[in-house]
Amino acid sequence: MIFLYTFLVIIFVVVILLFCPVFVHISFKEFLSVNIKFLFFSLYPLQKKELKKIEKDAKVLKKDIKINKFAKKLGIIKERGLSGFLNLLKQLIKIVKDFAGKIHIRSFYLNLLVAEDDAAQTAISYGKVSAFVNYAKLILLRNVDESKYHILIAPGFRESESKVNFSFKLYFFPISMLVTALISIYRLAKGGHFNTKTTERV
């Protein structure tokens, strides 16, 4: 009986934890920073120790003919400047699309100065970046109240380099992610069954 009670208590605690929100804060200024909070715990997955581990894994897999996911991940993490921010924005769009309705956005802050070597190139880059950010806004902030986001993009004709100040806060519930995963597995399993019945010969 004691074992049964212990098991039920563990199940109850796990269920309660699944209904507790996970908060994520992603920022990009000079480099990418991620902070994950769950209850009283905080995690910074992009600290030096984690980056060194990813670098080590990337070197081990360097000779592999297959796509080196660790090296790709490291490239995204270490990439800086305007190109690094745009790459980050692409990844965020992909994540939000994959988990539509499961991710809740708390705030979105972007101050972006687009600058190139000359005025003509700056104007071209400014147009392209503005179009891409507007597209990202449609995907990421479709159902988000205007008071929760701030977007300012400006051309820096007198500046020598682009400047990015970006902050993105979101939260999700583990239970919703788990349910989505189970539904996907069920659909995959259901779609994998084939009709093995053979027709009778006349």
Backbone as JSON Lines, residues from 0, in Angstrom:
{"i":0,"aa":"M","n":[0.81,-1.22,0.0],"ca":[0.0,0.0,0.0],"c":[0.85,1.27,0.0]}
{"i":1,"aa":"I","n":[1.94,1.21,0.77],"ca":[2.82,2.38,0.84],"c":[3.38,2.7,-0.55]}
{"i":2,"aa":"F","n":[3.78,1.63,-1.26],"ca":[4.31,1.82,-2.61],"c":[3.26,2.45,-3.52]}
{"i":3,"aa":"L","n":[2.01,2.0,-3.41],"ca":[0.92,2.52,-4.23],"c":[0.67,3.99,-3.93]}
{"i":4,"aa":"Y","n":[0.64,4.35,-2.64],"ca":[0.44,5.74,-2.24],"c":[1.58,6.63,-2.75]}
{"i":5,"aa":"T","n":[2.8,6.12,-2.64],"ca":[3.96,6.87,-3.11],"c":[3.87,7.1,-4.62]}
{"i":6,"aa":"F","n":[3.47,6.06,-5.32],"ca":[3.34,6.16,-6.79],"c":[2.27,7.18,-7.16]}
{"i":7,"aa":"L","n":[1.14,7.16,-6.46],"ca":[0.06,8.1,-6.75],"c":[0.47,9.54,-6.45]}
{"i":8,"aa":"V","n":[1.22,9.72,-5.37],"ca":[1.72,11.06,-5.01],"c":[2.65,11.58,-6.1]}
{"i":9,"aa":"I","n":[3.54,10.7,-6.59],"ca":[4.48,11.09,-7.65],"c":[3.72,11.48,-8.92]}
{"i":10,"aa":"I","n":[2.71,10.68,-9.28],"ca":[1.89,10.98,-10.46],"c":[1.19,12.33,-10.29]}
{"i":11,"aa":"F","n":[0.66,12.58,-9.09],"ca":[-0.04,13.83,-8.8],"c":[0.91,15.02,-8.94]}
{"i":12,"aa":"V","n":[2.11,14.9,-8.39],"ca":[3.1,15.98,-8.46],"c":[3.5,16.25,-9.91]}
{"i":13,"aa":"V","n":[3.71,15.19,-10.69],"ca":[4.09,15.34,-12.1],"c":[2.99,16.06,-12.88]}
{"i":14,"aa":"V","n":[1.74,15.68,-12.62],"ca":[0.6,16.33,-13.29],"c":[0.54,17.82,-12.95]}
{"i":15,"aa":"I","n":[0.74,18.14,-11.68],"ca":[0.74,19.54,-11.24],"c":[1.84,20.32,-11.94]}
{"i":16,"aa":"L","n":[3.04,19.72,-12.04],"ca":[4.17,20.38,-12.7],"c":[3.9,20.62,-14.18]}
{"i":17,"aa":"L","n":[3.18,19.69,-14.81],"ca":[2.87,19.84,-16.23],"c":[1.96,21.04,-16.5]}
{"i":18,"aa":"F","n":[1.22,21.46,-15.47],"ca":[0.32,22.6,-15.62],"c":[0.98,23.92,-15.2]}
{"i":19,"aa":"C","n":[2.24,23.86,-14.78],"ca":[2.99,25.08,-14.4],"c":[3.67,25.66,-15.64]}
{"i":20,"aa":"P","n":[3.56,26.97,-15.85],"ca":[4.13,27.56,-17.06],"c":[5.65,27.62,-17.05]}
{"i":21,"aa":"V","n":[6.22,27.54,-18.24],"ca":[7.66,27.72,-18.44],"c":[7.86,29.06,-19.14]}
{"i":22,"aa":"F","n":[8.66,29.93,-18.53],"ca":[8.91,31.27,-19.1],"c":[10.26,31.29,-19.8]}
{"i":23,"aa":"V","n":[10.28,31.89,-20.99],"ca":[11.51,31.98,-21.78],"c":[11.74,33.44,-22.17]}
{"i":24,"aa":"H","n":[12.95,33.92,-21.92],"ca":[13.33,35.28,-22.32],"c":[14.52,35.19,-23.27]}
{"i":25,"aa":"I","n":[14.3,35.63,-24.5],"ca":[15.36,35.62,-25.53],"c":[15.72,37.07,-25.84]}
{"i":26,"aa":"S","n":[16.99,37.4,-25.77],"ca":[17.43,38.75,-26.09],"c":[18.63,38.7,-27.04]}
{"i":27,"aa":"F","n":[18.76,39.74,-27.82],"ca":[19.86,39.83,-28.78],"c":[20.29,41.29,-28.86]}
{"i":28,"aa":"K","n":[21.51,41.51,-28.38],"ca":[22.08,42.85,-28.47],"c":[23.43,42.72,-29.16]}
{"i":29,"aa":"E","n":[24.44,42.43,-28.4],"ca":[25.73,42.12,-29.01],"c":[25.84,40.64,-29.3]}
{"i":30,"aa":"F","n":[25.09,39.84,-28.56],"ca":[25.08,38.39,-28.76],"c":[23.75,37.83,-28.27]}
{"i":31,"aa":"L","n":[23.52,36.57,-28.58],"ca":[22.27,35.91,-28.21],"c":[22.3,35.47,-26.75]}
{"i":32,"aa":"S","n":[21.21,35.73,-26.04],"ca":[21.09,35.34,-24.64],"c":[19.71,34.71,-24.42]}
{"i":33,"aa":"V","n":[19.68,33.61,-23.68],"ca":[18.43,32.9,-23.41],"c":[18.32,32.6,-21.91]}
{"i":34,"aa":"N","n":[17.18,32.9,-21.35],"ca":[16.92,32.61,-19.94],"c":[15.61,31.84,-19.84]}
{"i":35,"aa":"I","n":[15.64,30.65,-19.21],"ca":[14.46,29.81,-19.05],"c":[14.14,29.7,-17.57]}
{"i":36,"aa":"K","n":[12.88,30.0,-17.21],"ca":[12.45,29.94,-15.81],"c":[11.3,28.96,-15.66]}
{"i":37,"aa":"F","n":[11.41,28.11,-14.64],"ca":[10.35,27.17,-14.31],"c":[10.24,27.08,-12.8]}
{"i":38,"aa":"L","n":[9.11,27.54,-12.27],"ca":[8.91,27.65,-10.83],"c":[10.02,28.51,-10.22]}
{"i":39,"aa":"F","n":[10.85,27.94,-9.34],"ca":[11.9,28.72,-8.69],"c":[13.27,28.52,-9.35]}
{"i":40,"aa":"F","n":[13.3,27.85,-10.5],"ca":[14.57,27.52,-11.14],"c":[14.79,28.38,-12.39]}
{"i":41,"aa":"S","n":[16.04,28.78,-12.57],"ca":[16.43,29.54,-13.76],"c":[17.56,28.82,-14.47]}
{"i":42,"aa":"L","n":[17.48,28.81,-15.78],"ca":[18.48,28.13,-16.6],"c":[18.98,29.07,-17.68]}
{"i":43,"aa":"Y","n":[20.31,29.15,-17.81],"ca":[20.93,29.95,-18.87],"c":[21.71,28.99,-19.78]}
{"i":44,"aa":"P","n":[21.05,28.44,-20.82],"ca":[21.66,27.39,-21.64],"c":[22.81,27.85,-22.52]}
{"i":45,"aa":"L","n":[23.02,29.16,-22.65],"ca":[24.09,29.65,-23.53],"c":[25.28,30.2,-22.76]}
{"i":46,"aa":"Q","n":[25.51,29.67,-21.56],"ca":[26.7,30.07,-20.81],"c":[27.94,29.43,-21.42]}
{"i":47,"aa":"K","n":[29.1,29.83,-20.96],"ca":[30.36,29.39,-21.55],"c":[30.53,27.88,-21.52]}
{"i":48,"aa":"K","n":[30.1,27.24,-20.41],"ca":[30.26,25.78,-20.3],"c":[29.46,25.07,-21.38]}
{"i":49,"aa":"E","n":[28.22,25.53,-21.61],"ca":[27.36,24.9,-22.61],"c":[27.92,25.13,-24.01]}
{"i":50,"aa":"L","n":[28.46,26.34,-24.26],"ca":[29.03,26.64,-25.58],"c":[30.26,25.78,-25.85]}
{"i":51,"aa":"K","n":[31.07,25.57,-24.81],"ca":[32.25,24.72,-24.98],"c":[31.85,23.28,-25.28]}
{"i":52,"aa":"K","n":[30.77,22.81,-24.64],"ca":[30.3,21.45,-24.89],"c":[29.83,21.31,-26.33]}
{"i":53,"aa":"I","n":[29.1,22.32,-26.83],"ca":[28.62,22.29,-28.21],"c":[29.8,22.32,-29.19]}
{"i":54,"aa":"E","n":[30.82,23.14,-28.88],"ca":[32.01,23.19,-29.72],"c":[32.72,21.84,-29.76]}
{"i":55,"aa":"K","n":[32.81,21.2,-28.6],"ca":[33.45,19.88,-28.53],"c":[32.68,18.86,-29.35]}
{"i":56,"aa":"D","n":[31.34,18.85,-29.22],"ca":[30.52,17.93,-30.01],"c":[30.64,18.21,-31.5]}
{"i":57,"aa":"A","n":[30.75,19.5,-31.85],"ca":[30.88,19.87,-33.26],"c":[32.18,19.34,-33.85]}
{"i":58,"aa":"K","n":[33.27,19.38,-33.06],"ca":[34.56,18.88,-33.54],"c":[34.54,17.37,-33.72]}
{"i":59,"aa":"V","n":[33.83,16.69,-32.8],"ca":[33.74,15.23,-32.89],"c":[32.99,14.82,-34.14]}
{"i":60,"aa":"L","n":[31.94,15.57,-34.48],"ca":[31.11,15.22,-35.63],"c":[31.55,15.89,-36.93]}
{"i":61,"aa":"K","n":[32.68,16.57,-36.89],"ca":[33.13,17.33,-38.05],"c":[33.38,16.43,-39.26]}
{"i":62,"aa":"K","n":[33.84,15.21,-39.03],"ca":[34.16,14.3,-40.12],"c":[32.94,13.56,-40.65]}
{"i":63,"aa":"D","n":[31.83,13.73,-39.97],"ca":[30.6,13.04,-40.39],"c":[30.1,13.65,-41.69]}
{"i":64,"aa":"I","n":[29.69,12.79,-42.62],"ca":[29.19,13.27,-43.91],"c":[27.82,13.92,-43.75]}
{"i":65,"aa":"K","n":[27.05,13.45,-42.76],"ca":[25.71,13.99,-42.54],"c":[25.78,15.44,-42.07]}
{"i":66,"aa":"I","n":[24.61,16.11,-42.08],"ca":[24.56,17.51,-41.64],"c":[24.96,17.61,-40.18]}
{"i":67,"aa":"N","n":[25.9,18.47,-39.89],"ca":[26.4,18.63,-38.53],"c":[25.48,19.6,-37.78]}
{"i":68,"aa":"K","n":[24.51,19.06,-37.05],"ca":[23.54,19.88,-36.36],"c":[24.18,20.71,-35.25]}
{"i":69,"aa":"F","n":[25.17,20.13,-34.6],"ca":[25.83,20.85,-33.5],"c":[26.58,22.08,-34.03]}
{"i":70,"aa":"A","n":[27.27,21.89,-35.16],"ca":[28.01,23.0,-35.76],"c":[27.04,24.09,-36.23]}
{"i":71,"aa":"K","n":[25.91,23.66,-36.8],"ca":[24.91,24.61,-37.26],"c":[24.35,25.39,-36.09]}
{"i":72,"aa":"K","n":[24.05,24.67,-34.98],"ca":[23.54,25.31,-33.78],"c":[24.55,26.31,-33.23]}
{"i":73,"aa":"L","n":[25.82,25.92,-33.23],"ca":[26.87,26.8,-32.73],"c":[26.98,28.05,-33.59]}
{"i":74,"aa":"G","n":[26.82,27.88,-34.9],"ca":[26.89,29.02,-35.81],"c":[25.79,30.02,-35.53]}
{"i":75,"aa":"I","n":[24.59,29.52,-35.28],"ca":[23.45,30.4,-34.98],"c":[23.68,31.14,-33.66]}
{"i":76,"aa":"I","n":[24.2,30.42,-32.67],"ca":[24.42,31.02,-31.35],"c":[25.49,32.11,-31.4]}
{"i":77,"aa":"K","n":[26.56,31.86,-32.14],"ca":[27.69,32.79,-32.14],"c":[27.56,33.91,-33.17]}
{"i":78,"aa":"E","n":[26.63,33.76,-34.11],"ca":[26.48,34.77,-35.15],"c":[25.99,36.07,-34.53]}
{"i":79,"aa":"R","n":[26.6,37.17,-34.96],"ca":[26.26,38.46,-34.37],"c":[25.8,39.43,-35.45]}
{"i":80,"aa":"G","n":[25.48,40.66,-35.02],"ca":[25.11,41.69,-35.97],"c":[23.74,41.47,-36.58]}
{"i":81,"aa":"L","n":[23.49,42.19,-37.68],"ca":[22.19,42.16,-38.34],"c":[21.87,40.77,-38.89]}
{"i":82,"aa":"S","n":[22.84,40.11,-39.52],"ca":[22.6,38.78,-40.08],"c":[22.28,37.77,-38.99]}
{"i":83,"aa":"G","n":[22.94,37.89,-37.84],"ca":[22.67,37.01,-36.71],"c":[21.26,37.19,-36.18]}
{"i":84,"aa":"F","n":[20.8,38.45,-36.1],"ca":[19.45,38.72,-35.63],"c":[18.4,38.19,-36.6]}
{"i":85,"aa":"L","n":[18.61,38.39,-37.9],"ca":[17.65,37.91,-38.9],"c":[17.57,36.39,-38.88]}
{"i":86,"aa":"N","n":[18.71,35.74,-38.67],"ca":[18.72,34.28,-38.57],"c":[17.94,33.82,-37.35]}
{"i":87,"aa":"L","n":[18.11,34.52,-36.23],"ca":[17.36,34.23,-35.01],"c":[15.86,34.39,-35.24]}
{"i":88,"aa":"L","n":[15.47,35.46,-35.95],"ca":[14.07,35.72,-36.22],"c":[13.46,34.6,-37.08]}
{"i":89,"aa":"K","n":[14.23,34.08,-38.02],"ca":[13.78,32.96,-38.85],"c":[13.5,31.73,-37.99]}
{"i":90,"aa":"Q","n":[14.39,31.47,-37.03],"ca":[14.22,30.32,-36.14],"c":[12.98,30.49,-35.27]}
{"i":91,"aa":"L","n":[12.73,31.71,-34.78],"ca":[11.56,31.98,-33.94],"c":[10.27,31.79,-34.74]}
{"i":92,"aa":"I","n":[10.26,32.22,-36.0],"ca":[9.08,32.04,-36.85],"c":[8.79,30.56,-37.02]}
{"i":93,"aa":"K","n":[9.84,29.78,-37.25],"ca":[9.67,28.33,-37.44],"c":[9.11,27.68,-36.18]}
{"i":94,"aa":"I","n":[9.62,28.06,-35.02],"ca":[9.16,27.49,-33.74],"c":[7.69,27.82,-33.5]}
{"i":95,"aa":"V","n":[7.33,29.1,-33.7],"ca":[5.95,29.53,-33.46],"c":[4.99,28.83,-34.42]}
{"i":96,"aa":"K","n":[5.42,28.63,-35.66],"ca":[4.59,27.91,-36.64],"c":[4.37,26.46,-36.21]}
{"i":97,"aa":"D","n":[5.45,25.83,-35.75],"ca":[5.37,24.42,-35.35],"c":[4.47,24.22,-34.13]}
{"i":98,"aa":"F","n":[4.47,25.22,-33.24],"ca":[3.68,25.1,-32.0],"c":[2.61,26.18,-31.94]}
{"i":99,"aa":"A","n":[1.91,26.36,-33.05],"ca":[0.87,27.39,-33.14],"c":[-0.19,27.18,-32.06]}
{"i":100,"aa":"G","n":[-0.47,28.25,-31.31],"ca":[-1.48,28.18,-30.26],"c":[-0.97,27.68,-28.93]}
{"i":101,"aa":"K","n":[0.22,27.1,-28.91],"ca":[0.77,26.55,-27.66],"c":[1.75,27.51,-26.99]}
{"i":102,"aa":"I","n":[2.28,28.45,-27.78],"ca":[3.23,29.44,-27.25],"c":[2.51,30.77,-27.06]}
{"i":103,"aa":"H","n":[2.64,31.35,-25.87],"ca":[1.99,32.61,-25.54],"c":[3.05,33.7,-25.41]}
{"i":104,"aa":"I","n":[2.9,34.77,-26.17],"ca":[3.9,35.84,-26.2],"c":[3.55,36.91,-25.17]}
{"i":105,"aa":"R","n":[4.51,37.22,-24.31],"ca":[4.31,38.22,-23.26],"c":[4.73,39.6,-23.74]}
{"i":106,"aa":"S","n":[5.88,39.68,-24.44],"ca":[6.34,40.97,-24.95],"c":[7.32,40.76,-26.11]}
{"i":107,"aa":"F","n":[7.36,41.76,-26.99],"ca":[8.25,41.73,-28.15],"c":[8.79,43.15,-28.33]}
{"i":108,"aa":"Y","n":[10.09,43.31,-28.14],"ca":[10.71,44.64,-28.24],"c":[11.83,44.61,-29.27]}
{"i":109,"aa":"L","n":[11.78,45.54,-30.23],"ca":[12.82,45.59,-31.26],"c":[13.16,47.02,-31.61]}
{"i":110,"aa":"N","n":[14.42,47.36,-31.44],"ca":[14.98,48.63,-31.88],"c":[16.1,48.28,-32.85]}
{"i":111,"aa":"L","n":[15.92,48.59,-34.13],"ca":[16.87,48.13,-35.15],"c":[17.33,49.3,-36.02]}
{"i":112,"aa":"L","n":[18.64,49.47,-36.09],"ca":[19.25,50.47,-36.95],"c":[19.99,49.75,-38.08]}
{"i":113,"aa":"V","n":[19.56,49.96,-39.3],"ca":[20.16,49.28,-40.46],"c":[21.18,50.2,-41.11]}
{"i":114,"aa":"A","n":[22.42,49.74,-41.17],"ca":[23.5,50.56,-41.75],"c":[24.42,49.69,-42.6]}
{"i":115,"aa":"E","n":[24.81,50.24,-43.76],"ca":[25.75,49.57,-44.66],"c":[26.89,50.52,-45.0]}
{"i":116,"aa":"D","n":[27.73,50.11,-45.95],"ca":[28.9,50.9,-46.31],"c":[28.54,52.23,-46.97]}
{"i":117,"aa":"D","n":[27.49,52.24,-47.79],"ca":[27.09,53.49,-48.46],"c":[25.58,53.67,-48.34]}
{"i":118,"aa":"A","n":[25.1,54.88,-48.69],"ca":[23.7,55.24,-48.5],"c":[22.77,54.39,-49.37]}
{"i":119,"aa":"A","n":[23.17,54.12,-50.6],"ca":[22.33,53.33,-51.5],"c":[22.12,51.91,-50.97]}
{"i":120,"aa":"Q","n":[23.21,51.28,-50.54],"ca":[23.12,49.93,-50.0],"c":[22.32,49.91,-48.7]}
{"i":121,"aa":"T","n":[22.47,50.98,-47.91],"ca":[21.7,51.09,-46.67],"c":[20.2,51.15,-46.96]}
{"i":122,"aa":"A","n":[19.82,51.91,-47.98],"ca":[18.4,52.03,-48.34],"c":[17.85,50.68,-48.81]}
{"i":123,"aa":"I","n":[18.64,49.94,-49.6],"ca":[18.21,48.63,-50.09],"c":[18.03,47.65,-48.94]}
{"i":124,"aa":"S","n":[19.04,47.6,-48.06],"ca":[18.99,46.7,-46.91],"c":[17.84,47.06,-45.98]}
{"i":125,"aa":"Y","n":[17.62,48.37,-45.81],"ca":[16.52,48.83,-44.95],"c":[15.17,48.33,-45.47]}
{"i":126,"aa":"G","n":[14.97,48.41,-46.78],"ca":[13.73,47.94,-47.38],"c":[13.54,46.44,-47.2]}
{"i":127,"aa":"K","n":[14.61,45.67,-47.42],"ca":[14.52,44.21,-47.28],"c":[14.26,43.8,-45.84]}
{"i":128,"aa":"V","n":[14.99,44.43,-44.91],"ca":[14.83,44.09,-43.49],"c":[13.44,44.48,-42.99]}
{"i":129,"aa":"S","n":[12.94,45.64,-43.4],"ca":[11.6,46.09,-42.99],"c":[10.54,45.12,-43.48]}
{"i":130,"aa":"A","n":[10.68,44.66,-44.73],"ca":[9.71,43.71,-45.28],"c":[9.74,42.39,-44.51]}
{"i":131,"aa":"F","n":[10.93,41.93,-44.17],"ca":[11.05,40.66,-43.44],"c":[10.51,40.79,-42.02]}
{"i":132,"aa":"V","n":[10.78,41.9,-41.35],"ca":[10.29,42.1,-39.98],"c":[8.76,42.21,-39.99]}
{"i":133,"aa":"N","n":[8.2,42.87,-41.0],"ca":[6.74,42.95,-41.1],"c":[6.12,41.57,-41.3]}
{"i":134,"aa":"Y","n":[6.8,40.73,-42.09],"ca":[6.34,39.35,-42.27],"c":[6.4,38.59,-40.94]}
{"i":135,"aa":"A","n":[7.52,38.76,-40.23],"ca":[7.68,38.11,-38.91],"c":[6.61,38.6,-37.94]}
{"i":136,"aa":"K","n":[6.26,39.87,-38.03],"ca":[5.22,40.44,-37.16],"c":[3.87,39.75,-37.41]}
{"i":137,"aa":"L","n":[3.55,39.49,-38.67],"ca":[2.3,38.82,-39.01],"c":[2.23,37.41,-38.43]}
{"i":138,"aa":"I","n":[3.38,36.73,-38.39],"ca":[3.42,35.36,-37.88],"c":[3.47,35.33,-36.35]}
{"i":139,"aa":"L","n":[4.38,36.12,-35.79],"ca":[4.64,36.06,-34.35],"c":[3.61,36.82,-33.53]}
{"i":140,"aa":"L","n":[3.12,37.94,-34.05],"ca":[2.29,38.84,-33.26],"c":[0.87,38.94,-33.8]}
{"i":141,"aa":"R","n":[0.42,37.89,-34.45],"ca":[-0.89,37.9,-35.1],"c":[-2.01,38.2,-34.1]}
{"i":142,"aa":"N","n":[-2.0,37.55,-32.96],"ca":[-3.07,37.72,-31.97],"c":[-2.58,38.39,-30.68]}
{"i":143,"aa":"V","n":[-1.51,39.16,-30.81],"ca":[-0.92,39.81,-29.64],"c":[-1.37,41.27,-29.57]}
{"i":144,"aa":"D","n":[-1.76,41.71,-28.38],"ca":[-2.18,43.09,-28.19],"c":[-1.04,44.06,-28.49]}
{"i":145,"aa":"E","n":[-1.35,45.2,-29.11],"ca":[-0.33,46.17,-29.52],"c":[0.47,46.71,-28.35]}
{"i":146,"aa":"S","n":[-0.12,46.72,-27.17],"ca":[0.59,47.25,-26.0],"c":[1.73,46.33,-25.56]}
{"i":147,"aa":"K","n":[1.75,45.1,-26.09],"ca":[2.77,44.13,-25.69],"c":[3.98,44.11,-26.63]}
{"i":148,"aa":"Y","n":[3.97,44.91,-27.66],"ca":[5.13,44.91,-28.54],"c":[5.5,46.31,-29.03]}
{"i":149,"aa":"H","n":[6.78,46.47,-29.31],"ca":[7.32,47.73,-29.82],"c":[8.32,47.39,-30.92]}
{"i":150,"aa":"I","n":[8.12,47.96,-32.1],"ca":[9.02,47.72,-33.23],"c":[9.41,49.05,-33.85]}
{"i":151,"aa":"L","n":[10.7,49.3,-33.91],"ca":[11.22,50.52,-34.53],"c":[12.41,50.16,-35.4]}
{"i":152,"aa":"I","n":[12.28,50.4,-36.71],"ca":[13.37,50.13,-37.66],"c":[13.72,51.44,-38.35]}
{"i":153,"aa":"A","n":[14.99,51.78,-38.36],"ca":[15.43,53.05,-38.95],"c":[16.69,52.84,-39.78]}
{"i":154,"aa":"P","n":[16.83,53.58,-40.89],"ca":[18.07,53.49,-41.69],"c":[19.17,54.36,-41.07]}
{"i":155,"aa":"G","n":[20.36,53.83,-41.0],"ca":[21.47,54.59,-40.42],"c":[22.43,55.07,-41.49]}
{"i":156,"aa":"F","n":[22.03,56.14,-42.18],"ca":[22.85,56.64,-43.29],"c":[24.18,57.21,-42.82]}
{"i":157,"aa":"R","n":[24.24,57.65,-41.57],"ca":[25.48,58.23,-41.04],"c":[26.23,57.28,-40.12]}
{"i":158,"aa":"E","n":[25.71,56.07,-40.01],"ca":[26.35,55.08,-39.13],"c":[27.2,54.11,-39.96]}
{"i":159,"aa":"S","n":[28.17,53.49,-39.29],"ca":[29.08,52.57,-39.97],"c":[28.63,51.12,-39.88]}
{"i":160,"aa":"E","n":[27.82,50.8,-38.87],"ca":[27.36,49.42,-38.71],"c":[25.95,49.37,-38.11]}
{"i":161,"aa":"S","n":[25.27,48.26,-38.36],"ca":[23.91,48.09,-37.85],"c":[23.92,47.85,-36.34]}
{"i":162,"aa":"K","n":[22.83,48.22,-35.7],"ca":[22.69,48.02,-34.26],"c":[21.35,47.36,-33.97]}
{"i":163,"aa":"V","n":[21.38,46.35,-33.11],"ca":[20.18,45.59,-32.78],"c":[19.97,45.57,-31.27]}
{"i":164,"aa":"N","n":[18.76,45.87,-30.86],"ca":[18.36,45.72,-29.46],"c":[17.02,44.99,-29.46]}
{"i":165,"aa":"F","n":[17.07,43.69,-29.12],"ca":[15.89,42.84,-29.27],"c":[15.63,42.08,-27.98]}
{"i":166,"aa":"S","n":[14.35,42.02,-27.6],"ca":[13.94,41.26,-26.42],"c":[12.61,40.59,-26.72]}
{"i":167,"aa":"F","n":[12.54,39.28,-26.42],"ca":[11.35,38.49,-26.75],"c":[11.03,37.59,-25.56]}
{"i":168,"aa":"K","n":[9.83,37.79,-24.98],"ca":[9.43,36.99,-23.82],"c":[8.19,36.18,-24.16]}
{"i":169,"aa":"L","n":[8.23,34.91,-23.79],"ca":[7.09,34.02,-24.05],"c":[6.95,33.0,-22.92]}
{"i":170,"aa":"Y","n":[5.85,32.31,-22.93],"ca":[5.66,31.2,-21.97],"c":[4.79,30.13,-22.6]}
{"i":171,"aa":"F","n":[4.91,28.93,-22.07],"ca":[4.09,27.82,-22.55],"c":[3.86,26.85,-21.39]}
{"i":172,"aa":"F","n":[2.86,26.0,-21.54],"ca":[2.55,25.0,-20.54],"c":[3.01,23.63,-21.03]}
{"i":173,"aa":"P","n":[3.82,22.93,-20.24],"ca":[4.32,21.61,-20.66],"c":[3.21,20.64,-21.04]}
{"i":174,"aa":"I","n":[2.05,20.75,-20.38],"ca":[0.94,19.83,-20.67],"c":[0.46,19.98,-22.11]}
{"i":175,"aa":"S","n":[0.42,21.23,-22.61],"ca":[-0.04,21.47,-23.99],"c":[0.95,20.9,-24.99]}
{"i":176,"aa":"M","n":[2.26,21.01,-24.69],"ca":[3.29,20.45,-25.56],"c":[3.19,18.92,-25.56]}
{"i":177,"aa":"L","n":[2.96,18.34,-24.38],"ca":[2.86,16.88,-24.26],"c":[1.65,16.35,-25.04]}
{"i":178,"aa":"V","n":[0.53,17.05,-24.9],"ca":[-0.69,16.63,-25.61],"c":[-0.47,16.7,-27.13]}
{"i":179,"aa":"T","n":[0.17,17.79,-27.58],"ca":[0.46,17.94,-29.0],"c":[1.35,16.81,-29.5]}
{"i":180,"aa":"A","n":[2.38,16.47,-28.71],"ca":[3.28,15.38,-29.09],"c":[2.55,14.04,-29.16]}
{"i":181,"aa":"L","n":[1.67,13.78,-28.19],"ca":[0.91,12.52,-28.16],"c":[-0.05,12.42,-29.35]}
{"i":182,"aa":"I","n":[-0.7,13.54,-29.67],"ca":[-1.61,13.55,-30.82],"c":[-0.84,13.28,-32.11]}
{"i":183,"aa":"S","n":[0.35,13.9,-32.23],"ca":[1.17,13.7,-33.43],"c":[1.6,12.24,-33.54]}
{"i":184,"aa":"I","n":[2.0,11.65,-32.41],"ca":[2.41,10.23,-32.41],"c":[1.23,9.33,-32.78]}
{"i":185,"aa":"Y","n":[0.04,9.66,-32.23],"ca":[-1.16,8.87,-32.53],"c":[-1.51,8.93,-34.02]}
{"i":186,"aa":"R","n":[-1.46,10.15,-34.57],"ca":[-1.76,10.3,-35.99],"c":[-0.75,9.57,-36.86]}
{"i":187,"aa":"L","n":[0.51,9.64,-36.45],"ca":[1.56,8.95,-37.2],"c":[1.34,7.44,-37.16]}
{"i":188,"aa":"A","n":[1.0,6.92,-35.95],"ca":[0.77,5.48,-35.8],"c":[-0.48,5.05,-36.57]}
{"i":189,"aa":"K","n":[-1.51,5.87,-36.52],"ca":[-2.76,5.55,-37.22],"c":[-2.55,5.54,-38.73]}
{"i":190,"aa":"G","n":[-1.73,6.48,-39.19],"ca":[-1.45,6.56,-40.62],"c":[-0.51,5.48,-41.1]}
{"i":191,"aa":"G","n":[0.17,4.83,-40.14],"ca":[1.14,3.8,-40.51],"c":[0.53,2.42,-40.66]}
{"i":192,"aa":"H","n":[-0.77,2.27,-40.27],"ca":[-1.43,0.97,-40.4],"c":[-1.9,0.75,-41.83]}
{"i":193,"aa":"F","n":[-1.64,-0.42,-42.34],"ca":[-2.08,-0.74,-43.69],"c":[-3.1,-1.86,-43.63]}
{"i":194,"aa":"N","n":[-3.97,-1.87,-44.6],"ca":[-4.98,-2.9,-44.68],"c":[-4.34,-4.2,-45.17]}
{"i":195,"aa":"T","n":[-4.25,-5.18,-44.27],"ca":[-3.56,-6.43,-44.6],"c":[-4.51,-7.51,-45.09]}
{"i":196,"aa":"K","n":[-5.81,-7.17,-45.16],"ca":[-6.77,-8.16,-45.59],"c":[-6.64,-8.4,-47.11]}
{"i":197,"aa":"T","n":[-6.65,-9.61,-47.47],"ca":[-6.55,-9.95,-48.89],"c":[-7.94,-10.23,-49.45]}
{"i":198,"aa":"T","n":[-8.16,-9.81,-50.66],"ca":[-9.45,-10.03,-51.27],"c":[-9.57,-11.48,-51.73]}
{"i":199,"aa":"E","n":[-10.78,-12.03,-51.59],"ca":[-10.99,-13.42,-51.99],"c":[-11.06,-13.53,-53.5]}
{"i":200,"aa":"R","n":[-10.46,-14.55,-54.0],"ca":[-10.51,-14.78,-55.44],"c":[-11.86,-15.37,-55.84]}
{"i":201,"aa":"V","n":[-12.38,-14.89,-56.91],"ca":[-13.67,-15.39,-57.4],"c":[-13.44,-16.59,-58.31]}
